[in-house]
JSON list of C-alpha atoms in Angstrom, two decimals:
[
{"chain": "A", "resi": 160, "resn": "MET", "atom": "CA", "xyz": [146.39, 60.13, 11.66]},
{"chain": "A", "resi": 161, "resn": "ARG", "atom": "CA", "xyz": [150.19, 60.60, 12.25]},
{"chain": "A", "resi": 162, "resn": "SER", "atom": "CA", "xyz": [149.59, 61.12, 16.13]},
{"chain": "A", "resi": 163, "resn": "PHE", "atom": "CA", "xyz": [147.73, 58.08, 16.26]},
{"chain": "A", "resi": 164, "resn": "LEU", "atom": "CA", "xyz": [150.37, 56.00, 14.57]},
{"chain": "A", "resi": 165, "resn": "MET", "atom": "CA", "xyz": [153.04, 57.37, 16.74]},
{"chain": "A", "resi": 166, "resn": "THR", "atom": "CA", "xyz": [150.93, 56.63, 19.69]},
{"chain": "A", "resi": 167, "resn": "SER", "atom": "CA", "xyz": [150.18, 53.00, 18.40]},
{"chain": "A", "resi": 168, "resn": "VAL", "atom": "CA", "xyz": [153.92, 52.27, 17.98]},
{"chain": "A", "resi": 169, "resn": "THR", "atom": "CA", "xyz": [154.99, 53.74, 21.37]},
{"chain": "A", "resi": 170, "resn": "LEU", "atom": "CA", "xyz": [152.09, 51.62, 22.95]},
{"chain": "A", "resi": 171, "resn": "ALA", "atom": "CA", "xyz": [153.39, 48.60, 20.99]},
{"chain": "A", "resi": 172, "resn": "LEU", "atom": "CA", "xyz": [156.75, 49.21, 21.97]},
{"chain": "A", "resi": 173, "resn": "PHE", "atom": "CA", "xyz": [156.41, 50.33, 25.58]},
{"chain": "A", "resi": 174, "resn": "GLY", "atom": "CA", "xyz": [152.98, 49.74, 26.54]},
{"chain": "A", "resi": 175, "resn": "ALA", "atom": "CA", "xyz": [152.58, 46.01, 25.81]},
{"chain": "A", "resi": 176, "resn": "PRO", "atom": "CA", "xyz": [154.72, 44.76, 28.86]},
{"chain": "A", "resi": 177, "resn": "ALA", "atom": "CA", "xyz": [153.00, 47.33, 31.18]},
{"chain": "A", "resi": 178, "resn": "MET", "atom": "CA", "xyz": [149.59, 46.16, 30.26]},
{"chain": "A", "resi": 179, "resn": "ALA", "atom": "CA", "xyz": [150.42, 42.63, 30.72]},
{"chain": "A", "resi": 180, "resn": "GLU", "atom": "CA", "xyz": [151.33, 43.54, 34.30]},
{"chain": "A", "resi": 181, "resn": "ASP", "atom": "CA", "xyz": [148.14, 45.74, 34.80]},
{"chain": "A", "resi": 182, "resn": "PRO", "atom": "CA", "xyz": [145.18, 44.01, 34.20]},
{"chain": "A", "resi": 183, "resn": "GLU", "atom": "CA", "xyz": [142.88, 46.85, 34.56]},
{"chain": "A", "resi": 184, "resn": "LYS", "atom": "CA", "xyz": [144.76, 48.73, 31.88]},
{"chain": "A", "resi": 185, "resn": "GLU", "atom": "CA", "xyz": [144.63, 45.88, 29.59]},
{"chain": "A", "resi": 186, "resn": "PHE", "atom": "CA", "xyz": [141.02, 45.30, 30.23]},
{"chain": "A", "resi": 187, "resn": "LYS", "atom": "CA", "xyz": [140.44, 49.40, 29.34]},
{"chain": "A", "resi": 188, "resn": "LEU", "atom": "CA", "xyz": [142.36, 48.85, 26.25]},
{"chain": "A", "resi": 189, "resn": "GLY", "atom": "CA", "xyz": [140.05, 45.80, 25.40]},
{"chain": "A", "resi": 190, "resn": "VAL", "atom": "CA", "xyz": [137.02, 47.80, 25.94]},
{"chain": "A", "resi": 191, "resn": "SER", "atom": "CA", "xyz": [137.84, 50.66, 23.76]},
{"chain": "A", "resi": 192, "resn": "THR", "atom": "CA", "xyz": [139.43, 47.98, 20.95]},
{"chain": "A", "resi": 193, "resn": "TYR", "atom": "CA", "xyz": [136.30, 46.19, 21.08]},
{"chain": "A", "resi": 194, "resn": "LYS", "atom": "CA", "xyz": [133.96, 49.32, 20.82]},
{"chain": "A", "resi": 195, "resn": "THR", "atom": "CA", "xyz": [136.17, 50.58, 17.76]},
{"chain": "A", "resi": 196, "resn": "PHE", "atom": "CA", "xyz": [136.67, 47.22, 15.88]},
{"chain": "A", "resi": 197, "resn": "CYS", "atom": "CA", "xyz": [134.29, 44.48, 17.05]},
{"chain": "A", "resi": 198, "resn": "SER", "atom": "CA", "xyz": [130.95, 46.18, 18.59]},
{"chain": "A", "resi": 199, "resn": "HIS", "atom": "CA", "xyz": [129.51, 46.82, 15.04]},
{"chain": "A", "resi": 200, "resn": "CYS", "atom": "CA", "xyz": [129.03, 43.14, 14.47]},
{"chain": "A", "resi": 201, "resn": "HIS", "atom": "CA", "xyz": [129.65, 41.54, 17.71]},
{"chain": "A", "resi": 202, "resn": "GLY", "atom": "CA", "xyz": [127.23, 43.93, 19.71]},
{"chain": "A", "resi": 203, "resn": "ILE", "atom": "CA", "xyz": [127.70, 46.49, 22.37]},
{"chain": "A", "resi": 204, "resn": "ASP", "atom": "CA", "xyz": [129.20, 44.91, 25.43]},
{"chain": "A", "resi": 205, "resn": "MET", "atom": "CA", "xyz": [129.41, 41.47, 23.54]},
{"chain": "A", "resi": 206, "resn": "VAL", "atom": "CA", "xyz": [125.52, 41.36, 23.35]},
{"chain": "A", "resi": 207, "resn": "ASN", "atom": "CA", "xyz": [123.84, 40.11, 20.32]},
{"chain": "A", "resi": 208, "resn": "PRO", "atom": "CA", "xyz": [121.71, 37.35, 19.11]},
{"chain": "A", "resi": 209, "resn": "GLY", "atom": "CA", "xyz": [124.21, 35.37, 17.78]},
{"chain": "A", "resi": 210, "resn": "THR", "atom": "CA", "xyz": [122.26, 34.96, 14.33]},
{"chain": "A", "resi": 211, "resn": "SER", "atom": "CA", "xyz": [124.18, 37.34, 11.98]},
{"chain": "A", "resi": 212, "resn": "SER", "atom": "CA", "xyz": [127.71, 37.15, 13.66]},
{"chain": "A", "resi": 213, "resn": "TYR", "atom": "CA", "xyz": [129.42, 34.91, 16.47]},
{"chain": "A", "resi": 214, "resn": "ASP", "atom": "CA", "xyz": [127.98, 35.36, 20.15]},
{"chain": "A", "resi": 215, "resn": "LEU", "atom": "CA", "xyz": [131.42, 36.05, 21.69]},
{"chain": "A", "resi": 216, "resn": "ARG", "atom": "CA", "xyz": [129.98, 35.20, 25.13]},
{"chain": "A", "resi": 217, "resn": "LYS", "atom": "CA", "xyz": [129.91, 31.68, 23.90]},
{"chain": "A", "resi": 218, "resn": "TRP", "atom": "CA", "xyz": [133.73, 31.51, 23.14]},
{"chain": "A", "resi": 219, "resn": "PRO", "atom": "CA", "xyz": [135.46, 28.99, 25.31]},
{"chain": "A", "resi": 220, "resn": "THR", "atom": "CA", "xyz": [137.77, 30.76, 27.66]},
{"chain": "A", "resi": 221, "resn": "ASP", "atom": "CA", "xyz": [140.33, 27.99, 27.34]},
{"chain": "A", "resi": 222, "resn": "ASN", "atom": "CA", "xyz": [140.61, 28.53, 23.69]},
{"chain": "A", "resi": 223, "resn": "LYS", "atom": "CA", "xyz": [143.12, 31.83, 23.58]},
{"chain": "A", "resi": 224, "resn": "ALA", "atom": "CA", "xyz": [145.05, 30.26, 20.56]},
{"chain": "A", "resi": 225, "resn": "GLY", "atom": "CA", "xyz": [141.75, 29.95, 18.42]},
{"chain": "A", "resi": 226, "resn": "PHE", "atom": "CA", "xyz": [140.84, 33.35, 19.39]},
{"chain": "A", "resi": 227, "resn": "ASN", "atom": "CA", "xyz": [143.98, 34.75, 18.27]},
{"chain": "A", "resi": 228, "resn": "GLU", "atom": "CA", "xyz": [143.89, 33.07, 15.02]},
{"chain": "A", "resi": 229, "resn": "ALA", "atom": "CA", "xyz": [140.27, 34.13, 14.23]},
{"chain": "A", "resi": 230, "resn": "VAL", "atom": "CA", "xyz": [141.08, 37.73, 15.26]},
{"chain": "A", "resi": 231, "resn": "LEU", "atom": "CA", "xyz": [144.55, 37.85, 13.38]},
{"chain": "A", "resi": 232, "resn": "ASN", "atom": "CA", "xyz": [143.28, 35.73, 10.16]},
{"chain": "A", "resi": 233, "resn": "GLY", "atom": "CA", "xyz": [139.53, 36.17, 10.04]},
{"chain": "A", "resi": 234, "resn": "ARG", "atom": "CA", "xyz": [137.12, 33.46, 10.24]},
{"chain": "A", "resi": 235, "resn": "GLY", "atom": "CA", "xyz": [133.84, 33.01, 8.01]},
{"chain": "A", "resi": 236, "resn": "ASP", "atom": "CA", "xyz": [132.47, 36.34, 7.14]},
{"chain": "A", "resi": 237, "resn": "MET", "atom": "CA", "xyz": [134.75, 37.86, 9.85]},
{"chain": "A", "resi": 238, "resn": "PRO", "atom": "CA", "xyz": [137.66, 40.01, 8.34]},
{"chain": "A", "resi": 239, "resn": "ALA", "atom": "CA", "xyz": [141.26, 39.58, 9.37]},
{"chain": "A", "resi": 240, "resn": "TRP", "atom": "CA", "xyz": [142.72, 42.18, 11.72]},
{"chain": "A", "resi": 241, "resn": "GLY", "atom": "CA", "xyz": [146.22, 41.06, 11.73]},
{"chain": "A", "resi": 242, "resn": "ASP", "atom": "CA", "xyz": [147.30, 43.93, 9.64]},
{"chain": "A", "resi": 243, "resn": "ILE", "atom": "CA", "xyz": [145.18, 46.56, 11.75]},
{"chain": "A", "resi": 244, "resn": "LEU", "atom": "CA", "xyz": [145.66, 45.61, 15.42]},
{"chain": "A", "resi": 245, "resn": "LEU", "atom": "CA", "xyz": [148.58, 45.56, 17.37]},
{"chain": "A", "resi": 246, "resn": "PRO", "atom": "CA", "xyz": [149.74, 42.50, 19.69]},
{"chain": "A", "resi": 247, "resn": "ASN", "atom": "CA", "xyz": [148.69, 44.17, 23.09]},
{"chain": "A", "resi": 248, "resn": "GLU", "atom": "CA", "xyz": [145.41, 45.29, 21.36]},
{"chain": "A", "resi": 249, "resn": "VAL", "atom": "CA", "xyz": [144.69, 41.53, 20.53]},
{"chain": "A", "resi": 250, "resn": "ALA", "atom": "CA", "xyz": [145.90, 40.47, 24.17]},
{"chain": "A", "resi": 251, "resn": "ALA", "atom": "CA", "xyz": [143.46, 43.31, 25.39]},
{"chain": "A", "resi": 252, "resn": "LEU", "atom": "CA", "xyz": [140.63, 42.11, 23.26]},
{"chain": "A", "resi": 253, "resn": "TRP", "atom": "CA", "xyz": [141.11, 38.54, 24.72]},
{"chain": "A", "resi": 254, "resn": "ARG", "atom": "CA", "xyz": [140.96, 39.92, 28.17]},
{"chain": "A", "resi": 255, "resn": "TYR", "atom": "CA", "xyz": [137.62, 41.53, 27.32]},
{"chain": "A", "resi": 256, "resn": "VAL", "atom": "CA", "xyz": [136.24, 38.59, 25.67]},
{"chain": "A", "resi": 257, "resn": "ALA", "atom": "CA", "xyz": [137.34, 35.90, 28.15]},
{"chain": "A", "resi": 258, "resn": "THR", "atom": "CA", "xyz": [136.10, 38.17, 31.05]},
{"chain": "A", "resi": 259, "resn": "ARG", "atom": "CA", "xyz": [132.70, 38.10, 29.21]},
{"chain": "A", "resi": 260, "resn": "ALA", "atom": "CA", "xyz": [133.02, 42.27, 29.03]},
{"chain": "A", "resi": 261, "resn": "GLY", "atom": "CA", "xyz": [134.08, 42.18, 32.58]},
{"chain": "A", "resi": 262, "resn": "LYS", "atom": "CA", "xyz": [131.43, 40.15, 34.07]},
{"chain": "A", "resi": 263, "resn": "GLU", "atom": "CA", "xyz": [133.56, 37.29, 35.07]},
{"chain": "A", "resi": 264, "resn": "PRO", "atom": "CA", "xyz": [136.85, 36.92, 36.42]},
{"chain": "A", "resi": 265, "resn": "PHE", "atom": "CA", "xyz": [139.86, 36.40, 33.94]},
{"chain": "A", "resi": 266, "resn": "PRO", "atom": "CA", "xyz": [140.32, 32.68, 33.63]},
{"chain": "A", "resi": 267, "resn": "GLU", "atom": "CA", "xyz": [143.94, 32.59, 34.66]},
{"chain": "A", "resi": 268, "resn": "GLU", "atom": "CA", "xyz": [143.12, 34.69, 37.76]},
{"chain": "A", "resi": 269, "resn": "ALA", "atom": "CA", "xyz": [140.05, 32.65, 38.59]},
{"chain": "A", "resi": 270, "resn": "ALA", "atom": "CA", "xyz": [142.31, 29.49, 38.26]},
{"chain": "A", "resi": 271, "resn": "SER", "atom": "CA", "xyz": [145.00, 30.93, 40.53]},
{"chain": "A", "resi": 272, "resn": "ALA", "atom": "CA", "xyz": [142.43, 31.82, 43.11]},
{"chain": "A", "resi": 273, "resn": "ASP", "atom": "CA", "xyz": [141.25, 28.55, 43.87]}
]
């Protein structure tokens, strides 16, 4: 547990800027964070029927603020993760969700390619 905490603190202090500059690293962190904290309710690779929990494939990719609010403070039956997830993990989750589990380009990158 202590090594996990030290790794988390180190990533929070030094890894977040590097991840923001490296979309692939951020996406990989999003995959692992999603599997650990989200997949139980939202489905593996974000695939679920949307009957018992929100189907994240339908989350608007232009609503990052709403996503952050829901993750950090909870929404409906979803618990708040603000005391558990680090800021870089929330950003990585956004990359994962906004790319539809890596099946679509990241919205900001797709817009700049046009």
